[in-house]
């Protein structure tokens, strides 16, 4: 008997190589996944101007980022935006200013899709072969009410589905994995809204299976014991045994650098 419904992920037309340069922009879920790439020595840039929850803010980050990336992940959190009444500008962060200064609006499916297309077009103007992966954050928004949160996610899902029809644009079903495959409150943090560390780890595993090349997965398997060794906190850091241990660890680091390319510790 099968007691869960595994989500089928479409086979991508590209693979991420070891130490690849990757851009992550979006909700705090983008932070969670992006940080795992950072910890595993991919050259990941994660929300360089702060967490961006909606498609407009994602576009703003891309506009401010001049670097080129072979791969970019956009994680959509909400279709709600805040417009500063004084200027009419949609802001990325209210910066704790009084609520009455802003007008809250909800973007339509077509508006969300249009802002995403603009962000992708800008990335493509810098690097024509960039691969863009869209995800929808599984984090729910209690302040909208749970029905309102679902409406927001539905808008984003429809927009992502439309934009993923573009060449070199892909959809990764993080939202579906949490809601349809894991589907249990034990996979949520204490607030019952954010995915637990275990759930994020599982999504990370599914993402690696989907997008990492064989060589990148091999790098991860070789890097993990070295990473654990580097994170080890010794009882006697001045001891000869610990110095020997660290010397051996650094030799393994140099071996990885020779095999896969240089990376900083």
XYZ file of C-alpha atoms in Angstrom, residues 69-231:
163
model
C 23.716 34.217 -14.162
C 23.371 30.929 -16.050
C 20.537 29.907 -13.691
C 17.977 31.907 -11.698
C 15.261 30.804 -9.270
C 12.228 33.045 -8.637
C 10.094 32.073 -5.635
C 6.660 33.702 -5.551
C 5.140 34.322 -2.136
C 2.094 36.540 -2.685
C 0.220 38.609 -5.263
C -0.398 41.353 -2.665
C 1.567 44.586 -3.153
C 1.777 47.891 -1.292
C 1.720 51.160 -3.187
C 3.078 54.313 -1.558
C 0.237 56.823 -1.893
C 2.562 59.810 -2.134
C 4.420 58.571 -5.232
C 2.221 55.779 -6.618
C 5.252 53.459 -6.482
C 4.925 49.798 -5.502
C 7.428 49.340 -2.686
C 9.461 46.256 -1.844
C 9.429 46.943 1.886
C 7.233 49.241 3.940
C 10.177 49.762 6.330
C 7.825 49.879 9.332
C 6.261 53.121 8.134
C 2.601 53.776 9.109
C 0.062 51.634 7.279
C -2.011 54.652 6.232
C 0.801 55.760 3.896
C 0.196 52.741 1.677
C -2.564 51.280 -0.426
C -2.712 47.478 -0.528
C -3.569 45.918 -3.898
C -3.752 42.450 -5.374
C -2.202 41.690 -8.744
C -4.159 39.721 -11.341
C -2.818 36.612 -13.034
C -1.929 38.590 -16.143
C -0.170 41.296 -14.116
C 1.899 38.725 -12.212
C 2.826 37.006 -15.468
C 3.769 40.310 -17.100
C 6.120 41.354 -14.291
C 7.769 37.935 -14.355
C 8.233 38.117 -18.126
C 9.882 41.514 -17.718
C 12.303 40.121 -15.122
C 13.131 37.138 -17.325
C 13.596 39.327 -20.401
C 16.047 41.494 -18.473
C 18.073 38.455 -17.421
C 18.018 37.187 -21.006
C 19.269 40.534 -22.308
C 22.414 39.958 -20.218
C 22.734 36.230 -20.860
C 20.615 34.786 -23.663
C 20.903 31.193 -22.419
C 19.868 31.818 -18.808
C 17.621 29.115 -17.357
C 14.870 30.383 -15.037
C 13.070 28.172 -12.528
C 9.781 29.415 -11.041
C 8.479 28.161 -7.710
C 5.552 29.114 -5.497
C 6.304 29.272 -1.810
C 4.283 26.820 0.316
C 4.224 29.315 3.207
C 0.655 30.407 3.976
C -0.346 33.947 4.929
C -2.572 33.952 7.994
C -3.182 37.716 7.771
C -5.139 37.260 4.515
C -7.346 34.608 6.051
C -6.773 31.052 4.827
C -9.206 31.395 1.930
C -7.516 34.638 0.904
C -4.112 32.961 1.167
C -5.275 30.187 -1.144
C -6.613 32.720 -3.641
C -3.237 34.455 -3.619
C -1.386 31.181 -4.195
C -3.825 30.212 -6.955
C -3.101 33.490 -8.742
C 0.634 32.855 -8.525
C 0.279 29.249 -9.671
C -1.699 30.310 -12.732
C 0.806 33.032 -13.552
C 3.771 30.672 -13.133
C 2.082 28.088 -15.342
C 1.624 30.675 -18.066
C 5.176 32.028 -17.884
C 6.695 28.529 -17.774
C 5.571 28.100 -21.390
C 8.408 30.432 -22.399
C 11.673 28.904 -23.694
C 14.227 28.187 -20.950
C 11.657 28.755 -18.204
C 10.731 25.897 -15.865
C 8.428 25.235 -12.931
C 9.478 23.381 -9.782
C 6.516 22.214 -7.658
C 7.650 23.141 -4.143
C 4.115 24.232 -3.255
C 2.651 20.927 -4.440
C 5.283 18.833 -2.664
C 4.374 20.349 0.707
C 0.608 20.373 0.163
C 0.100 17.148 -1.786
C 3.036 14.891 -0.981
C 3.980 15.725 2.614
C 0.495 16.953 3.581
C 0.835 16.720 7.361
C 1.299 19.249 10.157
C 4.373 17.363 11.361
C 6.121 18.881 8.338
C 5.399 22.413 9.580
C 7.277 24.600 12.050
C 5.772 25.577 15.403
C 3.731 28.399 13.824
C 1.932 25.804 11.643
C 2.520 28.065 8.613
C 6.163 27.655 7.582
C 7.574 24.313 6.409
C 9.728 22.592 8.996
C 13.452 22.085 8.558
C 12.713 18.478 7.618
C 10.284 19.580 4.903
C 12.789 22.067 3.461
C 15.464 19.350 3.527
C 13.148 17.064 1.557
C 12.405 19.760 -1.024
C 16.150 20.389 -1.296
C 16.671 16.684 -2.003
C 13.977 16.657 -4.697
C 15.421 19.804 -6.255
C 18.923 18.292 -6.321
C 17.587 15.113 -7.925
C 15.879 17.218 -10.570
C 18.378 19.915 -11.482
C 21.885 18.881 -10.428
C 24.162 17.150 -12.904
C 25.744 13.807 -12.012
C 29.008 15.666 -11.430
C 27.323 18.162 -9.106
C 25.718 15.361 -7.089
C 29.108 13.649 -6.889
C 30.622 16.884 -5.592
C 27.940 17.072 -2.887
C 28.649 13.511 -1.765
C 32.385 14.278 -1.508
C 31.861 17.686 0.088
C 29.490 16.587 2.885
C 32.078 14.814 5.093
C 34.511 17.694 4.567
C 31.791 20.194 5.476
C 31.029 18.250 8.653
C 34.718 18.130 9.545
C 35.097 21.885 9.055
C 32.072 22.479 11.300
